[in-house]
Short mmCIF file of C-alpha atoms in Angstrom, two decimals:
data_model
loop_
_atom_site.label_atom_id
_atom_site.label_comp_id
_atom_site.label_asym_id
_atom_site.label_seq_id
_atom_site.Cartn_x
_atom_site.Cartn_y
_atom_site.Cartn_z
CA MET M 1 -12.31 -38.88 -209.29
CA ARG M 2 -9.04 -40.33 -207.98
CA ALA M 3 -5.85 -38.65 -207.32
CA PRO M 4 -2.84 -39.62 -208.92
CA ALA M 5 -0.70 -42.01 -206.80
CA ALA M 6 2.89 -40.44 -208.09
CA PRO M 7 2.61 -36.96 -206.40
CA ILE M 8 0.92 -38.60 -203.35
CA LEU M 9 4.08 -40.87 -202.86
CA ALA M 10 6.78 -38.04 -203.69
CA VAL M 11 5.13 -36.14 -200.72
CA ALA M 12 5.01 -39.56 -198.31
CA LEU M 13 8.30 -40.18 -199.32
CA ALA M 14 9.99 -36.67 -198.84
CA LEU M 15 7.89 -36.36 -195.47
CA ALA M 16 9.36 -39.56 -194.72
CA THR M 17 13.07 -38.87 -195.17
CA ALA M 18 12.85 -35.11 -194.00
CA GLY M 19 13.92 -36.04 -190.30
CA CYS M 20 16.60 -38.61 -191.56
CA HIS M 21 19.54 -35.73 -192.17
CA SER M 22 21.73 -34.13 -189.68
CA THR M 23 22.79 -30.64 -189.72
CA ALA M 24 26.54 -29.71 -188.87
CA VAL M 25 25.23 -28.03 -185.97
CA GLU M 26 23.87 -31.02 -184.49
CA VAL M 27 26.98 -33.22 -185.44
CA VAL M 28 29.29 -30.68 -184.03
CA GLN M 29 27.05 -30.56 -180.91
CA SER M 30 27.17 -34.21 -180.49
CA LEU M 31 31.03 -34.58 -180.59
CA ALA M 32 31.41 -31.58 -178.51
CA THR M 33 29.40 -33.36 -175.96
CA THR M 34 32.30 -36.08 -175.78
CA ASP M 35 35.02 -33.70 -176.05
CA LEU M 36 34.09 -31.29 -173.84
CA ALA M 37 32.48 -34.14 -171.33
CA CYS M 38 29.66 -31.48 -170.82
CA PRO M 39 25.85 -32.44 -171.18
CA GLN M 40 24.25 -31.87 -174.73
CA SER M 41 21.89 -29.44 -173.00
CA LYS M 42 24.59 -27.31 -172.19
CA VAL M 43 26.59 -27.22 -175.32
CA GLN M 44 26.18 -23.82 -177.85
CA VAL M 45 27.29 -24.40 -181.41
CA LYS M 46 27.83 -21.53 -183.89
CA PRO M 47 29.34 -21.15 -187.23
CA THR M 48 32.66 -19.03 -186.80
CA GLY M 49 32.29 -17.12 -190.32
CA GLU M 50 34.81 -19.52 -192.08
CA LYS M 51 32.96 -21.60 -194.35
CA GLY M 52 32.38 -25.06 -192.48
CA THR M 53 34.07 -23.78 -189.16
CA TYR M 54 31.74 -23.78 -185.66
CA GLN M 55 32.81 -23.26 -182.63
CA ALA M 56 31.46 -24.92 -179.29
CA ASP M 57 31.02 -23.81 -175.87
CA GLY M 58 29.92 -25.80 -172.67
CA CYS M 59 30.99 -26.45 -169.23
CA GLY M 60 33.37 -23.55 -169.62
CA LYS M 61 34.92 -25.13 -172.63
CA LYS M 62 35.63 -24.34 -176.19
CA ALA M 63 36.40 -26.28 -179.18
CA THR M 64 36.36 -25.67 -182.58
CA TYR M 65 35.40 -28.22 -185.40
CA VAL M 66 35.86 -28.26 -189.06
CA CYS M 67 32.83 -29.58 -191.41
CA ALA M 68 33.48 -30.95 -195.16
CA GLY M 69 32.18 -33.36 -197.26
CA TRP M 70 29.12 -35.96 -196.61
CA ASP M 71 28.89 -39.35 -195.05
CA ASN M 72 26.10 -40.94 -197.31
CA TYR M 73 25.71 -43.61 -194.86
CA ASN M 74 24.96 -41.88 -191.89
CA GLN M 75 22.97 -38.74 -194.03
CA ALA M 76 25.16 -36.44 -192.05
CA PRO M 77 28.03 -33.95 -192.35
CA VAL M 78 31.49 -35.26 -191.87
CA CYS M 79 33.05 -32.95 -188.72
CA GLU M 80 36.21 -33.05 -187.25
CA PRO M 81 38.14 -30.96 -184.25
CA ALA M 82 40.42 -28.49 -186.04
CA GLN M 83 43.93 -28.95 -185.71
#
């Protein structure tokens, strides 16, 4: 007996797109690498407790970022340094 194609296609599509989304922590880590002039492997990111706000620490420096909204083109949260 042959399996229906639709469920198999849906699973394949879900697996193919699963790795395409960036998390807020990944976006903040990438931004902080440049902003703090610190290698990505040394940048630690954690939520601050305020919704959408993250603290990045690395190479003796700190920065706070706010993530709000979604960038459909890049499939990632929109994050910016806190003012």
